[in-house]
Tab-separated table of C-alpha atoms in Angstrom:
chain	number	residue	atom	x	y	z
A	1	MET	CA	0.000	0.000	0.000
A	2	TYR	CA	2.800	2.410	0.870
A	3	GLY	CA	4.844	1.638	-2.255
A	4	ASP	CA	3.202	4.049	-4.721
A	5	PHE	CA	2.924	6.750	-2.098
A	6	ARG	CA	6.600	6.350	-1.212
A	7	SER	CA	7.534	6.789	-4.872
A	8	HIS	CA	5.441	9.933	-4.990
A	9	LEU	CA	7.165	11.327	-1.894
A	10	ALA	CA	10.611	10.436	-3.245
A	11	ALA	CA	9.831	12.348	-6.449
A	12	GLU	CA	8.670	15.366	-4.445
A	13	LEU	CA	11.834	15.313	-2.332
A	14	ASP	CA	14.001	14.928	-5.431
A	15	GLY	CA	12.279	17.941	-6.987
A	16	ILE	CA	13.009	20.004	-3.898
A	17	GLU	CA	16.659	18.917	-4.020
A	18	GLN	CA	17.009	19.668	-7.733
A	19	ALA	CA	15.560	23.135	-7.206
A	20	GLY	CA	18.157	23.800	-4.519
A	21	LEU	CA	15.474	24.246	-1.852
A	22	THR	CA	16.314	21.414	0.542
A	23	LYS	CA	16.481	22.739	4.097
A	24	ARG	CA	19.393	21.139	5.929
A	25	GLU	CA	19.445	21.134	9.705
A	26	ARG	CA	22.728	21.285	11.589
A	27	GLY	CA	23.137	19.619	14.943
A	28	ILE	CA	24.173	21.983	17.750
A	29	ARG	CA	25.969	20.628	20.813
A	30	GLY	CA	25.174	22.590	23.961
A	31	PRO	CA	22.967	25.650	24.437
A	32	GLN	CA	22.036	28.260	21.868
A	33	LYS	CA	24.397	31.227	22.224
A	34	ALA	CA	26.692	33.525	20.246
A	35	GLU	CA	29.392	30.871	19.835
A	36	ILE	CA	28.176	27.340	19.253
A	37	VAL	CA	29.409	23.922	18.212
A	38	ALA	CA	27.586	22.943	15.024
A	39	ASP	CA	28.314	19.625	13.303
A	40	GLY	CA	31.435	19.352	15.425
A	41	ALA	CA	32.883	22.767	14.477
A	42	ASP	CA	33.183	25.921	16.586
A	43	VAL	CA	31.299	28.724	14.828
A	44	LEU	CA	29.931	32.158	15.592
A	45	ASN	CA	26.147	32.114	15.271
A	46	PHE	CA	24.785	35.053	13.290
A	47	CYS	CA	21.467	33.565	12.201
A	48	ALA	CA	19.499	33.011	15.442
A	49	ASN	CA	16.585	35.030	16.811
A	50	ASN	CA	18.369	35.242	20.160
A	51	TYR	CA	18.180	39.031	20.085
A	52	LEU	CA	18.800	39.734	23.773
A	53	GLY	CA	21.122	36.767	24.289
A	54	LEU	CA	18.827	35.225	26.886
A	55	ALA	CA	18.659	31.687	25.485
A	56	ASP	CA	21.432	30.533	27.851
A	57	ASP	CA	21.238	33.318	30.441
A	58	PRO	CA	21.990	31.905	33.935
A	59	ARG	CA	19.158	33.920	35.460
A	60	LEU	CA	16.574	32.293	33.198
A	61	LEU	CA	18.128	28.875	33.729
A	62	ASP	CA	17.890	29.280	37.508
A	63	ALA	CA	14.230	30.289	37.239
A	64	ALA	CA	13.470	27.307	35.013
A	65	ARG	CA	15.247	24.880	37.346
A	66	GLY	CA	13.383	26.221	40.348
A	67	ALA	CA	10.079	25.852	38.519
A	68	LEU	CA	10.727	22.136	37.952
A	69	ASP	CA	10.807	21.627	41.711
A	70	GLU	CA	7.945	23.981	42.539
A	71	TRP	CA	5.567	23.448	39.612
A	72	GLY	CA	6.568	20.123	38.051
A	73	TYR	CA	7.490	19.076	34.535
A	74	GLY	CA	4.275	19.441	32.529
A	75	MET	CA	0.573	20.222	32.742
A	76	ALA	CA	-0.783	16.923	31.357
A	77	SER	CA	-4.046	18.576	30.351
A	78	VAL	CA	-5.613	21.469	28.511
A	79	ARG	CA	-6.288	24.535	30.595
A	80	PHE	CA	-10.056	24.520	30.922
A	81	ILE	CA	-9.943	21.013	32.360
A	82	CYS	CA	-7.065	21.096	34.856
A	83	GLY	CA	-4.138	22.738	33.114
A	84	THR	CA	-3.731	26.211	34.586
A	85	GLN	CA	-1.268	27.170	37.291
A	86	GLU	CA	-1.021	30.430	39.189
A	87	GLN	CA	2.186	31.308	37.371
A	88	HIS	CA	0.440	30.996	33.989
A	89	LEU	CA	-2.130	33.511	35.181
A	90	GLU	CA	0.686	35.728	36.452
A	91	LEU	CA	2.424	35.634	33.060
A	92	GLU	CA	-0.805	36.708	31.369
A	93	ARG	CA	-1.169	39.595	33.810
A	94	ARG	CA	2.455	40.617	33.352
A	95	LEU	CA	2.191	40.641	29.570
A	96	SER	CA	-0.987	42.703	29.676
A	97	ASP	CA	0.699	45.246	31.933
A	98	PHE	CA	3.827	45.243	29.771
A	99	LEU	CA	1.982	45.785	26.488
A	100	GLY	CA	-0.713	48.056	27.925
A	101	THR	CA	-3.631	45.794	27.013
A	102	GLU	CA	-6.642	44.614	29.004
A	103	ASP	CA	-5.977	40.864	28.880
A	104	THR	CA	-3.696	38.185	27.456
A	105	ILE	CA	-4.122	34.517	26.561
A	106	LEU	CA	-1.223	32.052	26.261
A	107	TYR	CA	-0.721	29.583	23.402
A	108	SER	CA	1.818	26.826	22.898
A	109	SER	CA	3.342	28.855	20.039
A	110	CYS	CA	2.728	32.081	18.149
A	111	PHE	CA	1.887	29.920	15.130
A	112	ASP	CA	-0.997	28.535	17.192
A	113	ALA	CA	-1.933	32.016	18.389
A	114	ASN	CA	-2.209	33.273	14.811
A	115	GLY	CA	-3.973	30.058	13.859
A	116	GLY	CA	-6.589	30.547	16.563
A	117	VAL	CA	-7.520	34.207	16.147
A	118	PHE	CA	-9.157	34.736	12.775
A	119	GLU	CA	-11.506	31.755	12.677
A	120	THR	CA	-12.800	32.675	16.120
A	121	LEU	CA	-13.293	36.404	15.622
A	122	PHE	CA	-14.264	36.907	11.968
A	123	GLY	CA	-16.945	35.338	9.787
A	124	PRO	CA	-18.391	35.476	6.251
A	125	ASP	CA	-19.650	39.045	6.659
A	126	ASP	CA	-16.208	40.380	7.633
A	127	ALA	CA	-13.039	41.309	5.732
A	128	ILE	CA	-9.418	40.553	6.648
A	129	ILE	CA	-6.916	42.835	4.892
A	130	SER	CA	-3.418	41.394	5.141
A	131	ASP	CA	0.049	42.605	4.126
A	132	ALA	CA	1.363	40.490	1.248
A	133	LEU	CA	4.561	39.591	3.128
A	134	ASN	CA	2.985	38.546	6.417
A	135	HIS	CA	4.320	35.460	8.181
A	136	ALA	CA	3.126	32.004	7.125
A	137	SER	CA	1.306	31.550	10.441
A	138	ILE	CA	-0.839	34.608	9.704
A	139	ILE	CA	-1.561	33.370	6.193
A	140	ASP	CA	-2.572	29.936	7.460
A	141	GLY	CA	-4.666	31.438	10.261
A	142	ILE	CA	-6.556	33.634	7.816
A	143	ARG	CA	-7.255	30.609	5.612
A	144	LEU	CA	-9.151	29.013	8.481
A	145	SER	CA	-11.606	31.907	8.628
A	146	LYS	CA	-14.630	32.213	6.393
A	147	ALA	CA	-14.091	35.974	6.178
A	148	ARG	CA	-13.348	37.717	2.880
A	149	ARG	CA	-9.584	37.881	2.296
A	150	LEU	CA	-7.819	40.843	0.748
A	151	ARG	CA	-4.108	41.588	0.386
A	152	TYR	CA	-2.190	44.811	0.017
A	153	ALA	CA	1.360	45.206	-1.277
A	154	ASN	CA	4.018	45.203	1.421
A	155	ARG	CA	3.864	48.453	3.430
A	156	ASP	CA	1.985	50.136	0.562
A	157	MET	CA	-0.478	52.539	2.175
A	158	ALA	CA	-2.145	53.535	-1.104
A	159	ASP	CA	-2.934	49.886	-1.796
A	160	LEU	CA	-4.106	49.379	1.786
A	161	GLU	CA	-6.502	52.294	1.435
A	162	ALA	CA	-7.801	50.852	-1.827
A	163	GLN	CA	-8.474	47.499	-0.146
A	164	LEU	CA	-10.204	49.212	2.784
A	165	LYS	CA	-12.464	51.013	0.328
A	166	SER	CA	-13.244	47.786	-1.517
A	167	ALA	CA	-14.269	46.191	1.805
A	168	ALA	CA	-16.603	49.036	2.753
A	169	ASP	CA	-19.600	46.694	2.727
A	170	ALA	CA	-18.097	44.320	5.303
A	171	ARG	CA	-19.559	44.101	8.771
A	172	PHE	CA	-16.107	44.342	10.401
A	173	ARG	CA	-12.693	44.974	8.860
A	174	VAL	CA	-9.273	44.189	10.303
A	175	VAL	CA	-5.878	45.260	8.974
A	176	VAL	CA	-3.279	42.565	9.648
A	177	THR	CA	0.477	43.129	9.606
A	178	ASP	CA	3.760	41.904	10.981
A	179	GLY	CA	5.457	44.515	13.120
A	180	VAL	CA	8.781	43.512	11.544
A	181	PHE	CA	9.098	41.671	8.228
A	182	SER	CA	11.761	39.168	9.086
A	183	MET	CA	13.318	38.568	5.666
A	184	ASP	CA	14.035	42.282	5.123
A	185	GLY	CA	14.168	43.689	8.639
A	186	TYR	CA	11.687	46.368	7.596
A	187	LEU	CA	9.266	47.809	10.137
A	188	ALA	CA	5.569	48.178	9.359
A	189	PRO	CA	4.392	51.817	9.042
A	190	LEU	CA	2.075	51.433	12.011
A	191	ARG	CA	1.193	55.089	12.468
A	192	GLU	CA	-0.056	55.311	8.891
A	193	ILE	CA	-1.828	51.948	9.213
A	194	CYS	CA	-3.626	53.111	12.354
A	195	ASP	CA	-4.607	56.392	10.682
A	196	LEU	CA	-6.182	54.520	7.764
A	197	ALA	CA	-7.845	52.003	10.076
A	198	GLU	CA	-9.475	54.817	12.024
A	199	LYS	CA	-10.513	56.579	8.825
A	200	TYR	CA	-12.245	53.431	7.531
A	201	ASP	CA	-13.413	52.044	10.890
A	202	ALA	CA	-11.169	48.970	10.925
A	203	LEU	CA	-9.392	47.025	13.658
A	204	VAL	CA	-5.582	46.685	13.696
A	205	PHE	CA	-3.745	43.393	14.284
A	206	VAL	CA	0.059	43.269	14.758
A	207	ASP	CA	2.251	40.176	15.079
A	208	ASP	CA	5.268	41.632	16.877
A	209	SER	CA	7.325	38.467	17.259
A	210	HIS	CA	10.524	40.064	15.920
A	211	ALA	CA	10.247	43.167	18.101
A	212	VAL	CA	8.837	42.532	21.573
A	213	GLY	CA	11.571	42.763	24.178
A	214	PHE	CA	13.955	45.052	22.329
A	215	VAL	CA	12.210	47.489	19.932
A	216	GLY	CA	10.908	50.725	21.423
A	217	ALA	CA	12.136	52.721	24.402
A	218	GLY	CA	10.831	50.120	26.860
A	219	GLY	CA	11.135	47.069	24.593
A	220	ARG	CA	7.376	46.945	24.041
A	221	GLY	CA	7.693	46.552	20.300
A	222	THR	CA	6.875	48.354	17.083
A	223	PRO	CA	3.625	49.968	18.351
A	224	GLU	CA	5.598	51.624	21.152
A	225	LEU	CA	8.266	52.773	18.691
A	226	ALA	CA	5.591	54.241	16.400
A	227	GLY	CA	3.676	55.801	19.292
A	228	VAL	CA	0.491	53.833	18.581
A	229	GLY	CA	0.463	51.342	21.437
A	230	ASP	CA	-3.062	52.365	22.419
A	231	ARG	CA	-4.339	52.149	18.825
A	232	VAL	CA	-3.518	48.487	18.148
A	233	ASP	CA	-6.439	46.179	18.886
A	234	ILE	CA	-4.769	42.760	18.763
A	235	TYR	CA	-1.157	41.896	19.536
A	236	THR	CA	0.336	38.471	18.938
A	237	GLY	CA	3.881	37.434	19.733
A	238	THR	CA	6.274	34.715	20.808
A	239	PHE	CA	8.550	33.773	23.673
A	240	GLY	CA	10.747	31.893	21.197
A	241	LYS	CA	12.886	34.853	20.174
A	242	ALA	CA	13.980	37.777	22.366
A	243	LEU	CA	12.168	36.634	25.534
A	244	GLY	CA	14.324	33.589	26.183
A	245	GLY	CA	14.164	31.771	22.860
A	246	ALA	CA	12.199	28.774	24.165
A	247	SER	CA	8.592	28.363	23.013
A	248	GLY	CA	5.115	29.698	23.526
A	249	GLY	CA	3.028	32.542	22.190
A	250	TYR	CA	0.188	34.823	23.123
A	251	VAL	CA	-2.652	37.069	22.045
A	252	SER	CA	-2.917	40.314	24.006
A	253	SER	CA	-5.935	42.457	23.358
A	254	HIS	CA	-9.220	43.909	24.569
A	255	ARG	CA	-10.899	41.985	27.372
A	256	GLU	CA	-13.829	40.758	25.259
A	257	ILE	CA	-11.580	39.488	22.459
A	258	VAL	CA	-9.505	37.408	24.860
A	259	ALA	CA	-12.651	36.137	26.591
A	260	LEU	CA	-14.060	34.838	23.292
A	261	LEU	CA	-10.740	33.218	22.383
A	262	ARG	CA	-10.830	31.331	25.690
A	263	GLN	CA	-14.238	29.944	24.734
A	264	ARG	CA	-13.754	29.128	21.056
A	265	SER	CA	-10.117	29.253	19.907
A	266	ARG	CA	-9.323	25.664	18.987
A	267	PRO	CA	-5.493	25.730	19.348
A	268	TYR	CA	-6.008	27.075	22.869
A	269	LEU	CA	-8.812	24.744	23.882
A	270	PHE	CA	-7.246	21.530	22.587
A	271	SER	CA	-3.522	21.957	23.298
A	272	ASN	CA	-1.573	21.737	26.524
A	273	THR	CA	-0.345	25.121	27.663
A	274	LEU	CA	3.288	26.069	28.255
A	275	ALA	CA	5.493	23.865	30.395
A	276	PRO	CA	5.979	25.307	33.908
A	277	SER	CA	9.724	25.827	33.446
A	278	ILE	CA	9.142	27.941	30.328
A	279	VAL	CA	6.596	30.108	32.147
A	280	ALA	CA	9.060	30.747	34.964
A	281	GLY	CA	11.887	31.525	32.545
A	282	THR	CA	9.686	33.909	30.565
A	283	LEU	CA	8.630	35.747	33.722
A	284	ARG	CA	12.312	36.201	34.546
A	285	ALA	CA	12.972	37.457	31.019
A	286	LEU	CA	10.252	40.080	31.493
A	287	ASP	CA	11.903	41.109	34.759
A	288	LEU	CA	15.157	41.718	32.899
A	289	VAL	CA	13.520	43.604	30.026
A	290	GLU	CA	11.505	45.835	32.338
A	291	GLY	CA	14.307	46.351	34.866
A	292	SER	CA	17.056	47.563	32.548
A	293	GLY	CA	17.740	48.731	29.010
A	294	GLU	CA	21.305	47.380	29.026
A	295	LEU	CA	20.641	44.405	26.739
A	296	ARG	CA	18.663	46.533	24.277
A	297	GLU	CA	21.440	49.111	24.179
A	298	ARG	CA	24.079	46.435	23.591
A	299	LEU	CA	21.999	44.941	20.777
A	300	GLN	CA	21.575	48.344	19.144
A	301	ALA	CA	25.308	49.046	19.440
A	302	ASN	CA	26.159	45.716	17.795
A	303	SER	CA	23.703	46.397	14.979
A	304	ARG	CA	25.136	49.857	14.341
A	305	LEU	CA	28.719	48.573	14.391
A	306	PHE	CA	27.957	45.754	11.970
A	307	ARG	CA	26.232	48.103	9.534
A	308	GLU	CA	29.050	50.667	9.713
A	309	LEU	CA	31.787	48.079	9.131
A	310	MET	CA	29.943	46.332	6.299
A	311	GLU	CA	29.146	49.586	4.514
A	312	ALA	CA	32.782	50.647	4.859
A	313	GLU	CA	33.734	47.399	3.094
A	314	GLY	CA	31.335	48.207	0.263
A	315	PHE	CA	28.648	45.606	0.925
A	316	ASP	CA	25.060	46.245	-0.186
A	317	LEU	CA	22.768	46.255	2.861
A	318	LEU	CA	19.044	46.796	2.992
A	319	PRO	CA	18.504	50.015	4.972
A	320	GLY	CA	17.059	49.883	8.457
A	321	GLU	CA	17.653	49.903	12.173
A	322	HIS	CA	16.564	46.390	13.106
A	323	PRO	CA	19.172	43.743	14.132
A	324	ILE	CA	18.051	41.741	11.102
A	325	VAL	CA	20.520	42.959	8.453
A	326	PRO	CA	20.129	41.487	4.938
A	327	VAL	CA	23.385	41.539	2.959
A	328	MET	CA	22.393	41.584	-0.706
A	329	PHE	CA	24.250	39.708	-3.453
A	330	GLY	CA	21.531	39.098	-6.043
A	331	ASP	CA	22.918	35.945	-7.606
A	332	ALA	CA	21.813	32.796	-5.794
A	333	ALA	CA	24.885	30.686	-6.602
A	334	LEU	CA	27.266	33.467	-5.547
A	335	THR	CA	25.369	33.927	-2.278
A	336	ALA	CA	25.529	30.224	-1.485
A	337	ARG	CA	29.292	30.131	-2.162
A	338	ILE	CA	29.911	33.098	0.129
A	339	ALA	CA	27.918	31.488	2.949
A	340	GLU	CA	29.882	28.258	2.495
A	341	VAL	CA	33.227	30.054	2.683
A	342	MET	CA	32.095	32.020	5.732
A	343	GLN	CA	31.298	28.828	7.595
A	344	LYS	CA	34.808	27.586	6.819
A	345	HIS	CA	35.990	30.822	8.467
A	346	GLY	CA	33.942	30.005	11.572
A	347	VAL	CA	30.847	32.149	10.965
A	348	TYR	CA	27.459	30.436	10.689
A	349	VAL	CA	25.057	32.254	8.334
A	350	THR	CA	22.368	31.149	5.901
A	351	ALA	CA	21.931	32.069	2.234
A	352	PHE	CA	18.401	32.848	1.023
A	353	SER	CA	17.340	32.807	-2.610
A	354	PHE	CA	14.221	32.361	-4.764
A	355	PRO	CA	11.480	31.393	-3.949
A	356	VAL	CA	12.114	32.318	-0.303
A	357	VAL	CA	12.950	35.825	-1.541
A	358	PRO	CA	12.181	37.381	-4.948
A	359	ARG	CA	14.245	36.201	-7.911
A	360	GLY	CA	17.446	38.200	-8.226
A	361	GLU	CA	17.381	39.301	-4.562
A	362	ALA	CA	19.472	36.532	-3.005
A	363	ARG	CA	20.945	37.495	0.319
A	364	ILE	CA	22.576	36.430	3.546
A	365	ARG	CA	20.403	37.505	6.459
A	366	VAL	CA	22.533	38.410	9.464
A	367	GLN	CA	20.913	38.566	12.893
A	368	LEU	CA	22.746	40.422	15.628
A	369	SER	CA	22.448	39.609	19.323
A	370	ALA	CA	23.240	41.380	22.569
A	371	ALA	CA	25.358	38.307	23.316
A	372	HIS	CA	27.797	39.116	20.501
A	373	THR	CA	31.000	40.868	21.494
A	374	GLU	CA	32.583	43.632	19.404
A	375	ASP	CA	35.341	41.209	18.408
A	376	GLN	CA	32.768	38.667	17.202
A	377	VAL	CA	31.016	41.309	15.109
A	378	ARG	CA	34.349	42.252	13.531
A	379	ARG	CA	35.127	38.580	12.866
A	380	CYS	CA	31.789	38.243	11.093
A	381	VAL	CA	32.608	41.184	8.827
A	382	ALA	CA	36.062	39.731	8.124
A	383	ALA	CA	34.404	36.442	7.125
A	384	PHE	CA	32.147	38.304	4.695
A	385	VAL	CA	35.201	39.917	3.117
A	386	ALA	CA	36.949	36.553	2.844
A	387	GLY	CA	33.814	34.938	1.441
A	388	ARG	CA	33.368	37.613	-1.206
A	389	GLU	CA	37.014	37.376	-2.280
A	390	ALA	CA	36.988	33.584	-2.479
A	391	ALA	CA	33.650	33.399	-4.310
A	392	GLN	CA	34.715	35.921	-6.930
A	393	ALA	CA	38.193	34.484	-7.468
């Protein structure tokens, strides 16, 4: 019975390989940090979402260890049956206070959070207007809803306004955007989005996974940076990046929205919630983010230094201020060769080409961390120089 299906799968996998799209996973020995051992080699890691360097922070590790003794290993149930602990409720309260919202609901991942929002809140009489470059989890979540789906070109406010006008007959409208578009490091124009949403009586949804913890004066993300924190209706985000790098996600919003999600959001109702150790570690991460701006300042300094050094060496960078820094090469084969040479020089980066990015826009996406030292940033730049020279020889 499996024979024909196996042949079909083998052909699919071969097609992926022939197209150069096979995703290869490297084994890491030890914790995630700035310098790792990958496939037996010591390398500097410049492609993780470990923005604040908290993935192996001793303070988070101590909190997680203590939680194992106090709260146990796992919940063994979904929350509405017997799966909620006091610390889960505390984390929801802390996030609401941090983001300035009325309530928060935890999910096992931000993918689940985005997968549980749209089907619950919006129906056939409504319209969801989504940025064309939104994350896959948003796209999949929208597909689950019976609402009308419209797209606008990435960060294009004229196109957004046109889509809002075309949805004028909808009962409710919601504009959906990433706070940061992770392949480019570009920030959504949230002030302009909120202005248009108010003009056309629409809600605003922001997935701020690549910003919460380090963007904005208090690390509260792109709405804080844009000065529109009180104008965003629905926040989603993750604990798998800046806030410890483990797992888990959330929706933070108006009280009634969160209340309905608790009643009807399927990924919430039918999945175990976060493990106790992750809740404790995330609470400690929030303590660190709220108590000091040191890690944010170090991250910003590393990002500025990397950009300055790379521009001085003549590399083509996409403009921006985010610690995601795309280094543009255009040609896919050239980009892959440079990444390969860089890894031989002890710097771990990943080459991206079509169809992950548009044809002719191949790049190496560098991600800075507060855990990187100045010397490590300089070594990364030196590896880029060596990679470029070797690839063009």
